């Protein structure tokens, strides 16, 4: 199970998510199977610079992520050289958001289900290119 950036934020804030996604996360968490990509750290930094999350993160992306990792009992996944090549070679993907491309490549590389509300990612999953559950 791989949480996209917004799914992580909503879970930490206690925002309600779709039942199927919540159940999958609880089951994965019990087995140490919840993951957060380094792409999320990058995206949070970008969003915070735009001041979109300033109140939530309070200028401390590392501190907020550390708390989020503990709260979700997630494992961190890095972005290595091969994975970044995969980001540029995703099949049939018109999606231009680099963070979402990194999350998709990470999910594919590690054979994980991506938890997201992003319509473009969910459509990409429906086409059979990545596994995803809407949250």
N, CA, C and O of each residue as an XYZ file, in Angstrom:
540
protein
N       0.844     -1.157      0.000
C       0.000      0.000      0.000
C       0.898      1.232      0.000
O       1.779      1.365      0.849
N       0.672      2.131     -0.955
C       1.432      3.379     -1.058
C       0.454      4.540     -0.950
O      -0.494      4.635     -1.730
N       0.682      5.414      0.007
C      -0.186      6.574      0.200
C       0.286      7.718     -0.674
O       1.468      8.063     -0.660
N      -0.625      8.312     -1.435
C      -0.216      9.512     -2.149
C      -0.189     10.666     -1.142
O      -0.657     10.518     -0.013
N       0.347     11.787     -1.542
C       0.586     12.892     -0.618
C      -0.698     13.362      0.052
O      -0.734     13.543      1.269
N      -1.741     13.558     -0.725
C      -2.986     14.050     -0.146
C      -3.653     12.998      0.729
O      -4.258     13.349      1.742
N      -3.561     11.732      0.375
C      -4.104     10.675      1.224
C      -3.399     10.694      2.583
O      -4.046     10.553      3.621
N      -2.090     10.867      2.577
C      -1.340     10.937      3.835
C      -1.830     12.111      4.678
O      -2.071     11.962      5.876
N      -1.977     13.268      4.058
C      -2.443     14.454      4.787
C      -3.820     14.189      5.398
O      -4.037     14.460      6.579
N      -4.752     13.659      4.596
C      -6.110     13.419      5.090
C      -6.110     12.407      6.235
O      -6.843     12.579      7.209
N      -5.302     11.362      6.128
C      -5.254     10.350      7.185
C      -4.721     10.966      8.475
O      -5.285     10.746      9.547
N      -3.651     11.728      8.380
C      -3.064     12.354      9.572
C      -4.054     13.346     10.203
O      -4.141     13.439     11.428
N      -4.793     14.079      9.374
C      -5.768     15.047      9.890
C      -7.058     14.393     10.382
O      -7.882     15.040     11.027
N      -7.227     13.105     10.073
C      -8.441     12.412     10.479
C      -9.623     12.691      9.563
O     -10.773     12.460      9.934
N      -9.333     13.189      8.361
C     -10.383     13.434      7.374
C     -10.916     12.094      6.886
O     -10.151     11.153      6.673
N     -12.209     12.014      6.712
C     -12.781     10.741      6.300
C     -12.373     10.391      4.869
O     -12.333     11.245      3.984
N     -12.075      9.122      4.676
C     -11.739      8.611      3.349
C     -12.685      7.452      3.033
O     -13.385      6.949      3.913
N     -12.696      7.039      1.777
C     -13.587      5.967      1.327
C     -13.356      4.713      2.169
O     -12.223      4.382      2.518
N     -14.452      4.024      2.488
C     -14.411      2.811      3.305
C     -13.424      1.757      2.819
O     -12.672      1.192      3.613
N     -13.428      1.494      1.516
C     -12.540      0.470      0.957
C     -11.077      0.838      1.179
O     -10.261     -0.017      1.520
N     -10.752      2.107      0.985
C      -9.373      2.559      1.189
C      -8.994      2.461      2.666
O      -7.899      2.013      3.004
N      -9.905      2.883      3.538
C      -9.628      2.829      4.980
C      -9.386      1.387      5.431
O      -8.455      1.116      6.190
N     -10.219      0.477      4.967
C     -10.062     -0.936      5.341
C      -8.743     -1.500      4.819
O      -8.059     -2.243      5.523
N      -8.393     -1.150      3.596
C      -7.129     -1.634      3.020
C      -5.936     -1.085      3.795
O      -4.962     -1.804      4.016
N      -5.998      0.167      4.205
C      -4.902      0.773      4.962
C      -4.762      0.114      6.326
O      -3.649     -0.184      6.761
N      -5.883     -0.116      7.003
C      -5.846     -0.773      8.321
C      -5.238     -2.169      8.198
O      -4.393     -2.551      9.008
N      -5.657     -2.920      7.201
C      -5.118     -4.273      6.998
C      -3.628     -4.219      6.681
O      -2.848     -5.000      7.227
N      -3.232     -3.312      5.811
C      -1.815     -3.203      5.447
C      -0.979     -2.738      6.628
O       0.144     -3.206      6.818
N      -1.515     -1.825      7.420
C      -0.790     -1.291      8.571
C      -0.482     -2.381      9.591
O       0.585     -2.381     10.205
N      -1.403     -3.292      9.767
C      -1.208     -4.386     10.720
C      -0.035     -5.277     10.321
O       0.576     -5.926     11.170
N       0.272     -5.305      9.032
C       1.360     -6.152      8.527
C       2.595     -5.350      8.127
O       3.489     -5.890      7.475
N       2.662     -4.091      8.498
C       3.810     -3.254      8.121
C       3.848     -2.941      6.644
O       4.917     -2.708      6.079
N       2.680     -2.934      6.012
C       2.633     -2.777      4.566
C       2.187     -1.420      4.066
O       1.779     -1.301      2.910
N       2.253     -0.382      4.905
C       1.925      0.970      4.450
C       3.231      1.678      4.122
O       4.189      1.619      4.892
N       3.264      2.349      2.972
C       4.493      3.000      2.511
C       4.247      4.447      2.115
O       3.157      4.826      1.687
N       5.293      5.235      2.272
C       5.299      6.630      1.834
C       6.539      6.804      0.965
O       7.637      6.397      1.343
N       6.353      7.406     -0.189
C       7.453      7.623     -1.133
C       8.204      8.907     -0.803
O       7.634      9.854     -0.260
N       9.473      8.922     -1.134
C      10.268     10.151     -1.028
C       9.661     11.258     -1.886
O       9.879     12.440     -1.622
N       8.905     10.881     -2.903
C       8.215     11.875     -3.732
C       7.254     12.707     -2.892
O       7.036     13.884     -3.178
N       6.684     12.105     -1.865
C       5.777     12.830     -0.979
C       6.531     13.908     -0.211
O       6.014     15.011     -0.036
N       7.733     13.612      0.247
C       8.544     14.624      0.940
C       8.819     15.795      0.004
O       8.707     16.955      0.399
N       9.174     15.489     -1.221
C       9.441     16.525     -2.214
C       8.179     17.352     -2.469
O       8.232     18.581     -2.485
N       7.036     16.667     -2.670
C       5.797     17.375     -2.966
C       5.358     18.244     -1.787
O       4.896     19.368     -1.986
N       5.497     17.737     -0.572
C       5.137     18.540      0.602
C       5.996     19.796      0.692
O       5.498     20.865      1.043
N       7.268     19.673      0.381
C       8.146     20.841      0.379
C       7.708     21.883     -0.631
O       7.699     23.080     -0.345
N       7.342     21.412     -1.823
C       6.877     22.317     -2.879
C       5.565     22.991     -2.454
O       5.414     24.205     -2.590
N       4.633     22.208     -1.948
C       3.338     22.747     -1.531
C       3.524     23.743     -0.382
O       2.883     24.794     -0.359
N       4.389     23.415      0.554
C       4.619     24.282      1.698
C       5.248     25.606      1.264
O       4.936     26.656      1.826
N       6.130     25.560      0.269
C       6.731     26.796     -0.246
C       5.676     27.715     -0.844
O       5.810     28.938     -0.804
N       4.628     27.117     -1.397
C       3.528     27.908     -1.957
C       2.594     28.403     -0.852
O       1.623     29.113     -1.113
N       2.903     28.021      0.370
C       2.124     28.399      1.556
C       0.767     27.698      1.631
O      -0.080     28.081      2.438
N       0.557     26.693      0.812
C      -0.716     25.983      0.832
C      -0.907     25.165      2.105
O      -2.035     24.964      2.554
N       0.189     24.698      2.683
C       0.107     23.862      3.879
C       0.803     24.508      5.071
O       1.133     23.819      6.036
N       1.026     25.792      5.022
C       1.823     26.451      6.043
C       1.279     26.224      7.450
O       2.050     25.983      8.379
N      -0.039     26.297      7.616
C      -0.625     26.102      8.940
C      -0.419     24.668      9.401
O      -0.065     24.425     10.555
N      -0.638     23.729      8.509
C      -0.505     22.312      8.849
C       0.933     21.934      9.170
O       1.197     21.298     10.191
N       1.851     22.318      8.313
C       3.244     21.892      8.448
C       4.059     22.851      9.312
O       5.075     22.456      9.885
N       3.631     24.085      9.408
C       4.303     25.120     10.210
C       5.773     25.270      9.827
O       6.630     25.486     10.683
N       6.054     25.153      8.514
C       7.415     25.366      8.034
C       8.376     24.241      8.337
O       9.578     24.388      8.113
N       7.886     23.118      8.843
C       8.766     22.017      9.251
C       8.347     20.721      8.558
O       7.709     19.856      9.160
N       8.714     20.605      7.294
C       8.328     19.422      6.521
C       8.898     18.154      7.145
O       8.187     17.158      7.276
N      10.173     18.178      7.532
C      10.790     16.972      8.125
C      10.074     16.548      9.403
O       9.786     15.369      9.604
N       9.793     17.523     10.261
C       9.117     17.217     11.525
C       7.719     16.680     11.304
O       7.308     15.713     11.945
N       6.973     17.321     10.375
C       5.618     16.863     10.096
C       5.643     15.452      9.514
O       4.846     14.599      9.905
N       6.558     15.210      8.581
C       6.658     13.871      7.979
C       7.038     12.819      9.013
O       6.518     11.704      8.986
N       7.927     13.164      9.908
C       8.321     12.220     10.967
C       7.102     11.822     11.800
O       6.907     10.645     12.104
N       6.295     12.798     12.160
C       5.072     12.513     12.918
C       4.087     11.704     12.081
O       3.438     10.792     12.593
N       3.972     12.035     10.790
C       3.051     11.325      9.904
C       3.467      9.866      9.728
O       2.620      8.973      9.701
N       4.753      9.632      9.610
C       5.266      8.258      9.480
C       4.926      7.456     10.731
O       4.484      6.311     10.637
N       5.131      8.051     11.892
C       4.801      7.359     13.149
C       3.300      7.115     13.257
O       2.872      6.035     13.665
N       2.503      8.111     12.894
C       1.045      7.990     12.999
C       0.490      6.900     12.089
O      -0.472      6.221     12.447
N       1.087      6.733     10.925
C       0.587      5.742      9.957
C       1.363      4.425     10.019
O       1.005      3.455      9.351
N       2.420      4.399     10.820
C       3.317      3.227     10.912
C       3.817      2.814      9.526
O       3.893      1.632      9.192
N       4.149      3.823      8.746
C       4.562      3.595      7.360
C       6.059      3.357      7.244
O       6.840      3.721      8.123
N       6.428      2.746      6.152
C       7.829      2.586      5.765
C       8.120      3.591      4.664
O       7.270      3.854      3.813
N       9.308      4.146      4.680
C       9.696      5.123      3.669
C      10.362      4.428      2.490
O      11.167      3.514      2.669
N      10.027      4.860      1.305
C      10.623      4.324      0.077
C      11.399      5.432     -0.621
O      10.879      6.526     -0.838
N      12.631      5.143     -0.964
C      13.453      6.148     -1.640
C      13.225      6.097     -3.151
O      12.620      5.166     -3.682
N      13.729      7.126     -3.818
C      13.673      7.197     -5.281
C      15.085      6.941     -5.799
O      15.947      7.817     -5.722
N      15.318      5.754     -6.322
C      16.656      5.448     -6.824
C      16.747      5.711     -8.328
O      15.763      6.081     -8.969
N      17.922      5.517     -8.864
C      18.209      5.811    -10.264
C      17.256      5.076    -11.204
O      16.654      5.690    -12.085
N      17.117      3.765    -11.019
C      16.257      2.970    -11.904
C      14.801      3.414    -11.825
O      14.111      3.484    -12.842
N      14.342      3.712    -10.624
C      12.965      4.153    -10.472
C      12.735      5.477    -11.189
O      11.683      5.684    -11.794
N      13.713      6.370    -11.123
C      13.557      7.660    -11.801
C      13.564      7.496    -13.320
O      12.911      8.267    -14.023
N      14.286      6.510    -13.833
C      14.204      6.207    -15.269
C      12.792      5.720    -15.586
O      12.213      6.096    -16.606
N      12.237      4.876    -14.703
C      10.867      4.388    -14.896
C       9.856      5.537    -14.944
O       8.882      5.473    -15.695
N      10.081      6.583    -14.150
C       9.183      7.740    -14.141
C       9.043      8.316    -15.551
O       7.953      8.704    -15.971
N      10.150      8.364    -16.263
C      10.130      8.910    -17.619
C       9.633      7.939    -18.668
O       9.369      8.338    -19.803
N       9.500      6.680    -18.314
C       9.105      5.663    -19.291
C       7.747      5.029    -19.001
O       7.457      3.948    -19.512
N       6.914      5.677    -18.196
C       5.603      5.109    -17.892
C       4.782      4.987    -19.174
O       4.704      5.936    -19.955
N       4.170      3.827    -19.393
C       3.405      3.624    -20.633
C       2.100      4.405    -20.655
O       1.392      4.484    -19.651
N       1.793      4.976    -21.800
C       0.486      5.592    -22.067
C       0.027      6.577    -20.999
O      -1.157      6.623    -20.663
N       0.953      7.362    -20.466
C       0.583      8.297    -19.402
C       0.647      9.730    -19.896
O       1.711     10.231    -20.259
N      -0.496     10.375    -19.905
C      -0.548     11.773    -20.307
C      -0.386     12.692    -19.103
O      -0.229     13.903    -19.259
N      -0.422     12.120    -17.908
C      -0.337     12.896    -16.669
C       0.996     13.645    -16.603
O       2.055     13.042    -16.773
N       0.947     14.939    -16.361
C       2.157     15.765    -16.371
C       2.700     16.068    -14.977
O       3.824     16.556    -14.862
N       1.947     15.796    -13.925
C       2.393     16.118    -12.568
C       3.564     15.208    -12.197
O       3.392     13.993    -12.102
N       4.758     15.782    -11.985
C       5.925     14.942    -11.701
C       5.801     14.136    -10.409
O       6.285     13.007    -10.340
N       5.160     14.700     -9.387
C       5.001     13.952     -8.134
C       4.130     12.720     -8.367
O       4.449     11.629     -7.895
N       3.037     12.897     -9.093
C       2.164     11.750     -9.365
C       2.869     10.710    -10.220
O       2.677      9.511    -10.014
N       3.672     11.140    -11.164
C       4.442     10.198    -11.990
C       5.404      9.397    -11.102
O       5.565      8.191    -11.287
N       6.042     10.072    -10.138
C       6.960      9.376     -9.221
C       6.200      8.379     -8.354
O       6.687      7.277     -8.104
N       5.013      8.759     -7.897
C       4.214      7.847     -7.076
C       3.768      6.632     -7.884
O       3.810      5.505     -7.390
N       3.346      6.859     -9.112
C       2.929      5.740     -9.965
C       4.101      4.790    -10.199
O       3.952      3.576    -10.057
N       5.258      5.328    -10.554
C       6.433      4.484    -10.803
C       6.838      3.732     -9.541
O       7.249      2.574     -9.614
N       6.727      4.378     -8.392
C       7.062      3.715     -7.122
C       6.102      2.562     -6.864
O       6.534      1.466     -6.507
N       4.813      2.795     -7.038
C       3.821      1.736     -6.827
C       4.073      0.554     -7.764
O       4.012     -0.603     -7.349
N       4.354      0.858     -9.023
C       4.634     -0.208     -9.993
C       5.903     -0.967     -9.637
O       5.926     -2.197     -9.682
N       6.945     -0.252     -9.287
C       8.240     -0.863     -8.992
C       8.190     -1.789     -7.775
O       8.845     -2.831     -7.745
N       7.416     -1.397     -6.791
C       7.335     -2.171     -5.540
C       6.081     -3.040     -5.470
O       5.804     -3.657     -4.442
N       5.323     -3.086     -6.573
C       4.087     -3.865     -6.643
C       3.138     -3.509     -5.496
O       2.655     -4.383     -4.775
N       2.882     -2.206     -5.346
C       2.018     -1.710     -4.285
C       0.744     -1.123     -4.879
O       0.719     -0.700     -6.035
N      -0.302     -1.106     -4.079
C      -1.547     -0.440     -4.444
C      -1.423      1.011     -4.001
O      -1.040      1.291     -2.865
N      -1.748      1.925     -4.897
C      -1.661      3.351     -4.615
C      -3.021      3.857     -4.120
O      -4.047      3.658     -4.770
N      -3.004      4.509     -2.963
C      -4.219      5.096     -2.395
C      -4.249      6.557     -2.819
O      -3.336      7.317     -2.494
N      -5.305      6.962     -3.553
C      -5.351      8.305     -4.125
C      -6.784      8.727     -4.431
O      -7.687      7.897     -4.536
N      -6.969     10.045     -4.573
C      -8.223     10.584     -5.104
C      -7.987     11.211     -6.475
O      -8.915     11.728     -7.098
N      -6.759     11.161     -6.932
C      -6.408     11.815     -8.187
C      -7.085     11.083     -9.351
O      -6.820      9.909     -9.606
N      -7.961     11.807    -10.044
C      -8.744     11.199    -11.129
C      -7.856     10.648    -12.244
O      -8.140      9.577    -12.780
N      -6.796     11.355    -12.599
C      -5.907     10.886    -13.675
C      -5.221      9.574    -13.273
O      -5.065      8.679    -14.104
N      -4.818      9.459    -12.022
C      -4.189      8.209    -11.556
C      -5.213      7.083    -11.544
O      -4.911      5.966    -11.962
N      -6.414      7.367    -11.071
C      -7.455      6.334    -11.036
C      -7.820      5.874    -12.446
O      -8.072      4.689    -12.664
N      -7.851      6.791    -13.392
C      -8.098      6.416    -14.793
C      -6.951      5.562    -15.336
O      -7.180      4.604    -16.074
N      -5.726      5.912    -14.968
C      -4.549      5.151    -15.389
C      -4.612      3.733    -14.812
O      -4.240      2.763    -15.473
N      -5.087      3.634    -13.575
C      -5.263      2.317    -12.949
C      -6.352      1.523    -13.668
O      -6.200      0.323    -13.896
N      -7.435      2.185    -14.019
C      -8.532      1.506    -14.732
C      -8.063      0.959    -16.075
O      -8.608     -0.024    -16.577
N      -7.048      1.599    -16.654
C      -6.484      1.129    -17.924
C      -5.499     -0.017    -17.707
O      -4.967     -0.565    -18.672
N      -5.251     -0.385    -16.446
C      -4.422     -1.543    -16.141
C      -2.939     -1.265    -15.944
O      -2.140     -2.202    -15.934
N      -2.550      0.002    -15.787
C      -1.124      0.333    -15.696
C      -0.577      0.395    -14.277
O       0.635      0.317    -14.077
N      -1.451      0.533    -13.299
C      -1.049      0.572    -11.896
C      -2.261      0.149    -11.082
O      -3.398      0.318    -11.523
N      -2.025     -0.397     -9.904
C      -3.144     -0.749     -9.029
C      -3.429      0.438     -8.115
O      -2.502      1.021     -7.554
N      -4.684      0.795     -7.962
C      -5.038      1.935     -7.124
C      -6.408      1.726     -6.500
O      -7.267      1.025     -7.034
N      -6.579      2.369     -5.337
C      -7.868      2.390     -4.657
C      -8.197      3.854     -4.405
O      -7.358      4.616     -3.925
N      -9.411      4.234     -4.728
C      -9.848      5.612     -4.500
C     -10.078      5.839     -3.013
O     -10.649      5.007     -2.308
N      -9.615      6.990     -2.570
C      -9.855      7.328     -1.149
C     -10.725      8.556     -1.053
O     -11.042      9.004      0.049
